[in-house]
XYZ file of C-alpha atoms in Angstrom:
586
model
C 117.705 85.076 116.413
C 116.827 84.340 120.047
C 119.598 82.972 122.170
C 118.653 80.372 124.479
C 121.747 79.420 126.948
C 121.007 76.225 129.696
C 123.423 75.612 132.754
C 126.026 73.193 132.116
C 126.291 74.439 128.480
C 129.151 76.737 127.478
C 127.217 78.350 124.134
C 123.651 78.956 123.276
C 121.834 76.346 121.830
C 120.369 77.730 118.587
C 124.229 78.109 118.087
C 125.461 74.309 118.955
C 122.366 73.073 116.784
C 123.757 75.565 113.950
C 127.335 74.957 113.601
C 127.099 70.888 114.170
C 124.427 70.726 111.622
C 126.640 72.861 109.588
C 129.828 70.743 109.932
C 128.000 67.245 109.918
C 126.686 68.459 105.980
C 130.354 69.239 105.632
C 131.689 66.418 106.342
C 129.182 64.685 104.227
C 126.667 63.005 106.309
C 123.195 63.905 105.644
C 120.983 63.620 109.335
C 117.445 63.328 109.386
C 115.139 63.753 112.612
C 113.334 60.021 112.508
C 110.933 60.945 115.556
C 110.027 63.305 118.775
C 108.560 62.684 121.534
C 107.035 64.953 124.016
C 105.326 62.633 126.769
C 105.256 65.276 129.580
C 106.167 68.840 130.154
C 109.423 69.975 129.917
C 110.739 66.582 128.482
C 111.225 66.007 125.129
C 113.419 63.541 123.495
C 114.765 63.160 119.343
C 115.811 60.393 117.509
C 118.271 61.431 114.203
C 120.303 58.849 112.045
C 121.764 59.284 108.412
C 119.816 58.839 105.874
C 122.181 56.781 103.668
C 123.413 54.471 107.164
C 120.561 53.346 109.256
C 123.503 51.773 111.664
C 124.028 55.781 112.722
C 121.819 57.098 114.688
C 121.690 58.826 117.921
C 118.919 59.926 120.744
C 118.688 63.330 122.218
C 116.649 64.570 125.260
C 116.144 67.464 127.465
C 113.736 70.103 128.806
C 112.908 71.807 125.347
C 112.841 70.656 121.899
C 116.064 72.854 121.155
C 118.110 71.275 124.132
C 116.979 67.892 122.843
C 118.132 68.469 119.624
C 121.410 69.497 120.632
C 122.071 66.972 123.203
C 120.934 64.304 119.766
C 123.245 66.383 117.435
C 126.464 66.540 120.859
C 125.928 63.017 120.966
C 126.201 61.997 117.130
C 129.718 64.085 116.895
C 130.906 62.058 120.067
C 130.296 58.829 118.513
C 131.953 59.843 114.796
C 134.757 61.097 116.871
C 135.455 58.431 118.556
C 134.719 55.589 116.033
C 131.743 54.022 118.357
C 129.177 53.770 115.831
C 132.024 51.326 113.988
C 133.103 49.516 116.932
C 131.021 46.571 116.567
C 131.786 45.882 113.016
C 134.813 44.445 110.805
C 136.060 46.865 108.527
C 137.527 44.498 105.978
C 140.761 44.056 104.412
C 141.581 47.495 102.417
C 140.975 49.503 105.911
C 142.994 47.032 107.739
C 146.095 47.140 105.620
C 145.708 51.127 104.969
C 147.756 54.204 106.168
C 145.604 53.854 109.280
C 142.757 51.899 110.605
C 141.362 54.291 113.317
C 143.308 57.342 113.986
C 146.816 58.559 112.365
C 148.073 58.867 115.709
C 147.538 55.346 116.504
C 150.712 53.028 117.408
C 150.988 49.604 116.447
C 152.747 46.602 118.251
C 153.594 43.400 116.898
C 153.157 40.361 118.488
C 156.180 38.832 119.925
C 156.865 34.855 119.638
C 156.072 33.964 122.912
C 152.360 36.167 122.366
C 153.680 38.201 125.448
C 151.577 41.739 125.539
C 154.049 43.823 123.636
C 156.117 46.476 125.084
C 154.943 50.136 125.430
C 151.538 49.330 125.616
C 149.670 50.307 129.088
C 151.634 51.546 132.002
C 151.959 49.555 134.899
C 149.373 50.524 136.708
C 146.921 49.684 134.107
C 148.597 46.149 133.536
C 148.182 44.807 136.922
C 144.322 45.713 136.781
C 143.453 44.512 133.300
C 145.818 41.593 133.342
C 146.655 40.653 137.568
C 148.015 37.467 137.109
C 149.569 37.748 133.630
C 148.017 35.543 131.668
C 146.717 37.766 128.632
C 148.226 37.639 125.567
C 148.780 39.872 122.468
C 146.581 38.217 120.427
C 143.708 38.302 122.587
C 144.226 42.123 122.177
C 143.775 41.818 118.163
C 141.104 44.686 116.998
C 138.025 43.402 116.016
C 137.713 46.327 113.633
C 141.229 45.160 111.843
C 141.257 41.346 112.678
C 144.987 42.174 111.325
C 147.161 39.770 113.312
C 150.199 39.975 110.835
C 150.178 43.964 111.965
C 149.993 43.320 115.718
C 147.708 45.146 118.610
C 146.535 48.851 117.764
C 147.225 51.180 120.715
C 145.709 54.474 121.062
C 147.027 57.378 122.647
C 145.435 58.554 125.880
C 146.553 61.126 128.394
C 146.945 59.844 131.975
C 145.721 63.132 133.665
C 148.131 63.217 136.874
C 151.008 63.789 134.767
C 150.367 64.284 131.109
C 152.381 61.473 130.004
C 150.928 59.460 127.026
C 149.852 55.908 127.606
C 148.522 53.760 124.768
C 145.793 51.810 125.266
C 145.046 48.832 123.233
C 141.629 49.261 121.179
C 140.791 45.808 121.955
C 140.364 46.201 125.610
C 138.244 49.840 125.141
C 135.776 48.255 122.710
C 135.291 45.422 125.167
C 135.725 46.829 128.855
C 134.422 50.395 127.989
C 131.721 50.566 125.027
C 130.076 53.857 125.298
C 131.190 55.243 128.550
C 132.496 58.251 128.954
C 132.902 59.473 125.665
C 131.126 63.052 125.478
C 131.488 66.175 122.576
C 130.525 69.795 123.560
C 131.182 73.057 122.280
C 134.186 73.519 124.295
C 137.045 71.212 125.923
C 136.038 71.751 129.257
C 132.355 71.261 128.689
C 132.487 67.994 127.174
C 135.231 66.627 130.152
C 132.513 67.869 132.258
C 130.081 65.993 130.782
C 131.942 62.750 130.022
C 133.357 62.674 133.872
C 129.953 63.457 135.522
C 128.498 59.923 133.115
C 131.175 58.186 134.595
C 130.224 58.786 138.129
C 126.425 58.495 137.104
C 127.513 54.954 136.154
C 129.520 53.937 138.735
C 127.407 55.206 141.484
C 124.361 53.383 140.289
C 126.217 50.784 140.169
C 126.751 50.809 143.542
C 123.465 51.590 144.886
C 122.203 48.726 142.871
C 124.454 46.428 143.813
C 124.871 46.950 147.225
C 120.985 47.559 147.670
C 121.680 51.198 149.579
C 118.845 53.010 150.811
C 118.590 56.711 149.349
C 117.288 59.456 151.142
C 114.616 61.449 149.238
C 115.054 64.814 148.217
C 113.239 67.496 150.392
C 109.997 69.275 148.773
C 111.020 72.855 149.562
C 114.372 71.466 147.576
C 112.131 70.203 144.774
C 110.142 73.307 144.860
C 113.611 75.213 143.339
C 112.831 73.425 139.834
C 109.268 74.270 139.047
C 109.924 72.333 135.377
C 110.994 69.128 136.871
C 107.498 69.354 139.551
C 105.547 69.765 136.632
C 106.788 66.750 134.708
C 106.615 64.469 138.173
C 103.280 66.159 138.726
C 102.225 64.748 135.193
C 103.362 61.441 135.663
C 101.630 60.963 138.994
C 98.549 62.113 137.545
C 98.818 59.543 135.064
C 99.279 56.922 137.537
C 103.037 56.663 138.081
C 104.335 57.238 141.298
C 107.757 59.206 141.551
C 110.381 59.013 143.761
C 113.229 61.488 143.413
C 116.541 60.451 145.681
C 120.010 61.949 146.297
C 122.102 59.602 144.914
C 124.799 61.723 146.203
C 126.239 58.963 148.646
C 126.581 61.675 151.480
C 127.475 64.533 149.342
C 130.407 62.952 147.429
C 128.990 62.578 144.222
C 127.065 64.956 142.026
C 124.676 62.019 141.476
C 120.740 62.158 141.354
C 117.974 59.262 141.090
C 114.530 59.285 140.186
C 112.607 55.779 140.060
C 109.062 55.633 138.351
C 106.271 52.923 140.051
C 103.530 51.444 137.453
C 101.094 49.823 140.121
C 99.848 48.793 136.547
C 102.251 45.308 136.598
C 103.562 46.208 139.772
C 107.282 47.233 138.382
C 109.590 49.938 138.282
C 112.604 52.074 136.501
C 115.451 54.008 138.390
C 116.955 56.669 136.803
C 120.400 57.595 137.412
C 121.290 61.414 136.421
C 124.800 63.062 137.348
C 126.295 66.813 136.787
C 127.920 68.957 138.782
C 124.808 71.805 138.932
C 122.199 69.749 141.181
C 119.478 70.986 139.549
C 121.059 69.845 136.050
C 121.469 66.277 137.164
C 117.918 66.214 138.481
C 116.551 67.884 135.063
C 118.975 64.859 133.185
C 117.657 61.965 135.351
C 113.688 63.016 134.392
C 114.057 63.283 130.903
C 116.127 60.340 130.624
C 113.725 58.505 132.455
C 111.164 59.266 129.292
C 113.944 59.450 126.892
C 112.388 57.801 123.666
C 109.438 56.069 125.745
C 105.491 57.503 125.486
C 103.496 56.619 128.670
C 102.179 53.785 127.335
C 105.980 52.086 126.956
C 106.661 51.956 130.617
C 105.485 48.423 131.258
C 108.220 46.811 130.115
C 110.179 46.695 133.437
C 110.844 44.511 136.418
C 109.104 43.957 139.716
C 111.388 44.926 142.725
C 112.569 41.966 144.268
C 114.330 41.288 148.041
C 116.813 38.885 146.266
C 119.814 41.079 146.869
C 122.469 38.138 145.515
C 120.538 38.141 142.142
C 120.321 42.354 142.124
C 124.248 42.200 142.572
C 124.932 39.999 139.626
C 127.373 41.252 136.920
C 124.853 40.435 134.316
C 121.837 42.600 136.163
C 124.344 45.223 136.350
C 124.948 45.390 132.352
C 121.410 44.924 132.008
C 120.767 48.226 133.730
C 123.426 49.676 131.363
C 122.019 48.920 128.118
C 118.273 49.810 128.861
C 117.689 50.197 132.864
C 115.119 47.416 132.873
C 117.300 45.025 135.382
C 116.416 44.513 138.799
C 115.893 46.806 141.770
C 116.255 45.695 145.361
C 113.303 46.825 147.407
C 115.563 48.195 150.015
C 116.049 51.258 147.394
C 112.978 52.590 149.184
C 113.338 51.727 152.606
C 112.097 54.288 155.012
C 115.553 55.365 156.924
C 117.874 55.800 154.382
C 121.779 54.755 154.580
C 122.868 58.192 154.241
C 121.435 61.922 155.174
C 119.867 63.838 152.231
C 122.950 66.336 151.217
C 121.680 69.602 149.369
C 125.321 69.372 147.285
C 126.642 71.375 144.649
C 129.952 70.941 142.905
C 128.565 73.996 140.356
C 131.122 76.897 138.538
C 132.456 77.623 135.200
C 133.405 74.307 133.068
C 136.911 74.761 133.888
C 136.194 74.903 137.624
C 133.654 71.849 137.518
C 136.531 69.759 135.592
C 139.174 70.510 138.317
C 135.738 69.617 141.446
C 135.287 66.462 139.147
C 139.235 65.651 138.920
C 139.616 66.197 142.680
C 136.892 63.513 143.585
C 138.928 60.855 141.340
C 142.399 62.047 142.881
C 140.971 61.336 146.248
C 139.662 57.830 145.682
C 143.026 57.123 144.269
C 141.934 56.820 140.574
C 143.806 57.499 137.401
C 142.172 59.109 134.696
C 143.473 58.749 131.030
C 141.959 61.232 128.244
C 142.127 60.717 124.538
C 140.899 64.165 122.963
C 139.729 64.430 119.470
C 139.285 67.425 117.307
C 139.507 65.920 113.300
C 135.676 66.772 112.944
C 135.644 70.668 114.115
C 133.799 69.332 117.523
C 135.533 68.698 120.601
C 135.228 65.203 121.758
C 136.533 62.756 124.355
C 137.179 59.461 125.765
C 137.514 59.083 129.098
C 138.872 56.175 130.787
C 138.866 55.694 134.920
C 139.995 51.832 135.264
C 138.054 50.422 138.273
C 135.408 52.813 137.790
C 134.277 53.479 134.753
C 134.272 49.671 133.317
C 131.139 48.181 131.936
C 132.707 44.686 131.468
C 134.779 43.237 133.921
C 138.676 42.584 132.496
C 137.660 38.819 132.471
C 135.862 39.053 129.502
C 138.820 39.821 127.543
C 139.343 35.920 128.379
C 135.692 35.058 128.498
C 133.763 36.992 125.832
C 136.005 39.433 123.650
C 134.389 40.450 120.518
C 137.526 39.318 118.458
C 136.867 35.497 119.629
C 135.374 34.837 116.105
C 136.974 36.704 113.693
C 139.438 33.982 112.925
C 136.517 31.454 111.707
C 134.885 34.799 109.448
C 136.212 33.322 106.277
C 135.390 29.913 106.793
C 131.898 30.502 107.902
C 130.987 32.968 105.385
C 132.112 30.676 102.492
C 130.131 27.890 103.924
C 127.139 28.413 101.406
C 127.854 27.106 97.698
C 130.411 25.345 99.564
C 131.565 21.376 99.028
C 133.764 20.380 101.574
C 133.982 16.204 102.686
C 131.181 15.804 105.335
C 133.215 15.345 107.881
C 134.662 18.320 107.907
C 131.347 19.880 108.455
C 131.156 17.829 111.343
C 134.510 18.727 112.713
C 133.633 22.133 111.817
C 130.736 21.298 115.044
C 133.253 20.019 117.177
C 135.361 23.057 116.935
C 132.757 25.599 117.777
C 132.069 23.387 121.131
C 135.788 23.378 121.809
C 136.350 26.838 121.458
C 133.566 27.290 123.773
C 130.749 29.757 121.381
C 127.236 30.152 123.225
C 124.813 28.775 121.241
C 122.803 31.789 121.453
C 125.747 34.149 120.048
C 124.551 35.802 116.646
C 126.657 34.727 114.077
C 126.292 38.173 112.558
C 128.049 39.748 115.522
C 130.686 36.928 116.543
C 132.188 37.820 112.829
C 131.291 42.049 113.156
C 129.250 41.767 110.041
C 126.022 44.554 109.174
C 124.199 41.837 107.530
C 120.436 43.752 106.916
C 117.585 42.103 107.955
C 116.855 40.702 104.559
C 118.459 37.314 104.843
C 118.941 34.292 107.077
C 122.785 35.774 108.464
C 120.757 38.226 109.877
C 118.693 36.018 112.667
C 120.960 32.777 112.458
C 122.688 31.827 115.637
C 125.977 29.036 116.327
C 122.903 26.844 117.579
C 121.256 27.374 114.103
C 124.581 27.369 112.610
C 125.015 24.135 114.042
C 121.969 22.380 112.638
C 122.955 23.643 108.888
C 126.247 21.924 109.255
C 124.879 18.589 110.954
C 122.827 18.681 107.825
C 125.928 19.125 105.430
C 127.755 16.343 107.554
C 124.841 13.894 107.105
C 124.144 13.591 110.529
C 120.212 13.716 110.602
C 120.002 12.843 114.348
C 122.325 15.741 115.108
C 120.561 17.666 112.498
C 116.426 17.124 113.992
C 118.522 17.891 117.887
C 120.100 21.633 116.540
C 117.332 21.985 114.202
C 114.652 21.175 116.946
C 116.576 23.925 119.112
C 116.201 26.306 116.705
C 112.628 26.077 116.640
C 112.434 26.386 120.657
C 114.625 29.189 121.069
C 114.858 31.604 117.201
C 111.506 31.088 115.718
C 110.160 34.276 117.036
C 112.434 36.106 114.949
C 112.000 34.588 112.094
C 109.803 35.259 108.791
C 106.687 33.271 108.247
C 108.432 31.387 105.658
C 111.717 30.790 107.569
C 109.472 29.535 110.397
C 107.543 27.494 107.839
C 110.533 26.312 106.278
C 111.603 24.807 109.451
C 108.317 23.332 110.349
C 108.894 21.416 107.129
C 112.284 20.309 108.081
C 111.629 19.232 111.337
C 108.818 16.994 109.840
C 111.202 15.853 107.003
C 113.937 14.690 109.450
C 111.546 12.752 111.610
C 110.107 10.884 108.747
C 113.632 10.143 107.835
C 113.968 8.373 110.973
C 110.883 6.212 110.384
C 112.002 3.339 108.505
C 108.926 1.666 107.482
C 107.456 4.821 105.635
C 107.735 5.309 102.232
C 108.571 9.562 101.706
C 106.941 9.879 98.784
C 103.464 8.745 100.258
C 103.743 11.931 102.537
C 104.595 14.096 99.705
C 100.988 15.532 98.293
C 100.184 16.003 102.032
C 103.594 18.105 102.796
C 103.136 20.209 100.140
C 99.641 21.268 100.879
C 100.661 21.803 104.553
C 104.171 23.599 103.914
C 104.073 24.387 100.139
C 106.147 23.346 97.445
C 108.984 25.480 97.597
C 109.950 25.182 101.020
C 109.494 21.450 100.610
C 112.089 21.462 98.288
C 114.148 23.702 100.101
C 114.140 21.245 103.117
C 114.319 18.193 101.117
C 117.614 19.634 99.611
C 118.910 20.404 103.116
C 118.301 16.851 104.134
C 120.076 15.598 101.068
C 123.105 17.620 101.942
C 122.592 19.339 98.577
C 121.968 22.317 100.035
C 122.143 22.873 103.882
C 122.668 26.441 104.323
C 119.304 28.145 103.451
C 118.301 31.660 103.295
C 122.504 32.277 103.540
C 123.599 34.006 100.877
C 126.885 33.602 99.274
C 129.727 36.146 100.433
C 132.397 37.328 99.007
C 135.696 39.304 100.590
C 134.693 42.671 99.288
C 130.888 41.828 101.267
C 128.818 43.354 98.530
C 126.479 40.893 99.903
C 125.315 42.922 102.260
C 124.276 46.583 101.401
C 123.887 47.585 105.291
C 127.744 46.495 105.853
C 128.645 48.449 102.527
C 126.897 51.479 104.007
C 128.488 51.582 107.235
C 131.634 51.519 105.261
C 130.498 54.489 103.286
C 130.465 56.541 106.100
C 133.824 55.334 107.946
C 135.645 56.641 104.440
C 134.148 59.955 105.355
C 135.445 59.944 108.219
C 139.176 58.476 107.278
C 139.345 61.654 104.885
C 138.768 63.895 107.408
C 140.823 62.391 110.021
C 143.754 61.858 107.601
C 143.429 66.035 106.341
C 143.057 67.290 110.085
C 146.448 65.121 110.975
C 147.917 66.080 107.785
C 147.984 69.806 108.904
């Protein structure tokens, strides 16, 4: 068999696709490639997921099919490993009381009366930058995954690198400040450090050149003319009618950073790409095929116009925006003629070991602490990596302001609310709570309670807004009711099936008539059901009665057997326990 080894990469790949195809089937988890794409030369891109868990899946991309495919297959062992593809999601009530709920080595703290953040978790250094003026408490640091207050906060063991001293790091405040950064799997240790450091610093520095609107200088052509794969794909693109521009994001040489931004004079927008690795021409191949990474040509009008509003380019929320799917907002000073800093022909290249210590070295000398939690339970080698001030997503606010366990303490109320038959006020009260506990209207319900509802029923689209209308309806408040369900209509309706959509037609029309006094219902009745159909005029005349407010919801029980996707995604977290529990067992 040929052997095809890449820079950056510390086996060949037919080897890496090989033995992690080999260990996924033997873990049990049976991966299917859903789609390729192949837009340009020398970038390709995969998407795989397993076929019994839609909820895992993973993209791959890279210069050849083969590199793609192991970049797809890298990045699905880095998020088993470390738990991400769960880390939105409940687990329910036999996982949270088990032998463990996300690693064996995991440490547990109880809460203390006065709901102080218990002892031994963080050092101090991480305490006064998550928590400056000591106001969090330990039960704002509750595991979504667990929800199990009676049990306490769930640390996890990391390794603060300048001295090798375990620190354990609440789960709460890496699923909300952290998501998917830094984590990284490879075929060896040093490898995937590499890997997981350089995505830090791809983050943070395109964070700052967003934010702070620098001016890049553009990389040479006789530079350029080194990587005759990455001309040809650029050459492509132009010739389709997208302007390139390829920068050194390197900040004067400090950073092994590279960014390529893509014009489409089409809708007069464009897309910055932010690539990082310690072999120049590695972060330069990275940042053109993630620029295409699943996108054809004809999906690169979905971006933003450059604007000269830097306040609004700055903004926390652009920021994320950029970090889920790098269609936020680019300042137009990106491309100003004289650049903020020289062009710097860098390279912080060697072996993996010797990139790790280059990589280590830039961190040391801005003063940063790195923490690493290693994991090995799956036969891959796979990290977290966490650099506090510069490697955050979310700012530590949102532990306050949006943390992702803010509704698990309402999950059994609201999921018992159809069938239900409580006194109508206590519907209504069940209103006033949601507005004093301060949910968006716009939140998914699905998500507030960590819940893999499918997309076969109404938990799937409804909303606290829509939420809200359903219980106005239960409380027999009809003016409430027309208000939340008129909202609903303005703001969900495009994700909604024709006959939710109808359905609500039909109840908006049914609680306007109700406030017409001097019409007789029944009149309307032949009419209504020629214009909306029988069935959903019952429906909606049985929500209006109070009979039954909650449609499309169906019943749910502790176990969730109601929903099949949930049930799925809990299939393949046991897979996982069993092999975590034998590898810690040894």
């Amino acid at each position: 068999m040929t052997q095809t080894f890449i820079p950056g990469k510390d086996a060949a790949l037919e080897d890496s696709i090989a033995r992690f195809q080999q260990k996924l089937l033997d873990l049990g988890f049976h991966i299917e490639e859903a789609s390729w794409l192949n837009p340009v030369p020398n970038v390709w891109s995969v998407h795989i997921r397993d076929k019994e868990c839609a909820l895992c899946f993973t993209n791959g991309k890279g210069a050849t099919k083969k590199a793609a495919l192991a970049s797809a297959l890298g990045e699905y062992f880095e998020r088993l490993s470390t738990n991400y593809f769960f880390a939105d999601f409940w687990l329910g009530e036999t996982i949270a009381n088990g032998p463990f709920v996300h690693y064996p080595n995991e440490k547990w703290f109880p809460l203390t009366e006065n709901d102080d953040v218990p002892e031994g978790l963080l050092d101090a250094r991480l305490r006064a930058f998550y928590d400056p003026e000591n106001e969090l408490t330990g039960s704002q640091l509750i595991d979504l995954q667990s929800g199990n207050e009676a049990r306490g906060v769930c640390g996890l063991p990391f390794t603060r690198q300048s001295d090798n001293q375990t620190v354990y790091i609440p789960m709460n405040i890496i699923g909300n400040l952290y998501v998917s950064n830094g984590m990284s799997a490879g075929n060896t240790r040093n490898e995937a450090r590499v890997q997981g450091l350089s995505e830090v610093f791809e983050r943070y520095v395109k964070n700052r050149i967003i934010a702070e609107s620098i001016s890049l200088p553009e990389i040479p052509a006789e530079v350029m003319a080194r990587y005759p794969a990455v001309m040809e794909s650029i050459a492509t693109l132009e010739a389709e009618g997208f302007p390139i521009f390829a920068y050194d994001g390197s900040l004067g040489g400090k950073y092994p950073v590279i960014c390529v931004v893509l014009f489409n004079p089409v809708n007069g927008t464009c897309f910055a790409s932010f690539g990082a690795h310690p072999d120049f021409g590695v972060a330069l191949e990275r940042t053109v095929t993630e620029l295409l990474q699943g996108r054809g040509l004809k999906d690169l009008d979905v971006f933003t116009p450059p604007t000269f509003d830097d306040e609004e380019v700055a903004e926390h929320t652009n920021l994320e925006t950029h970090f889920i799917d790098s269609s936020g907002l680019i300042s137009w000073d990106l491309f100003k003629q004289d650049a903020d800093y020289p062009f710097t022909d860098w390279s912080f290249s060697g072996t993996t070991e010797e990139e790790f210590a280059t990589l280590m070295a830039i961190f040391a000398a801005e003063d940063k602490e790195v923490y690493i939690a290693d994991y090995e339970h799956l036969g891959v080698y796979a990290c977290r990596i966490i650099v506090p001030g510069m490697s955050d997503i979310y700012p530590a606010e949102d532990l306050w302001l949006a943390n992702n366990n803010m509704g698990s303490h309402l999950r059994e109320t609201l999921l018992s609310l159809p069938g239900s038959a409580w006194n109508k006020e206590d519907y209504l009260n069940l209103i006033e709570q949601l507005d004093e506990e301060g949910f968006d209207d716009f939140t998914r319900v699905r998500e507030l309670l960590g819940l893999a509802t499918g997309a076969d029923n109404g938990w799937y689209t409804l909303r606290v807004g829509e939420l809200k209308a359903m219980l106005a309806l239960a409380g027999g408040d009809l003016e409430q009711a027309l208000i939340w369900t008129e909202w609903t209509m303005e703001f969900n309706s495009s994700v909604f099936s024709p006959a939710r959509a109808n359905y609500y037609r039909c109840l908006q029309t049914l609680l306007l008539l109700s406030q017409e006094d001097a019409r007789q219902p029944l009149q309307y009745l032949n009419a209504f059901i020629k214009m909306y159909g029988a069935e959903a005029v019952e429906a909606a005349s049985a929500a209006l009665s109070g009979e039954a407010a909650f449609y499309g919801l169906p019943a749910v029980d502790h176990d969730l057997q109601a929903f099949p996707a949930h049930q799925s995604l809990l299939k393949a977290y046991d897979k996982l326990q069993r092999a975590k529990a034998a590898y810690w067992s040894k």
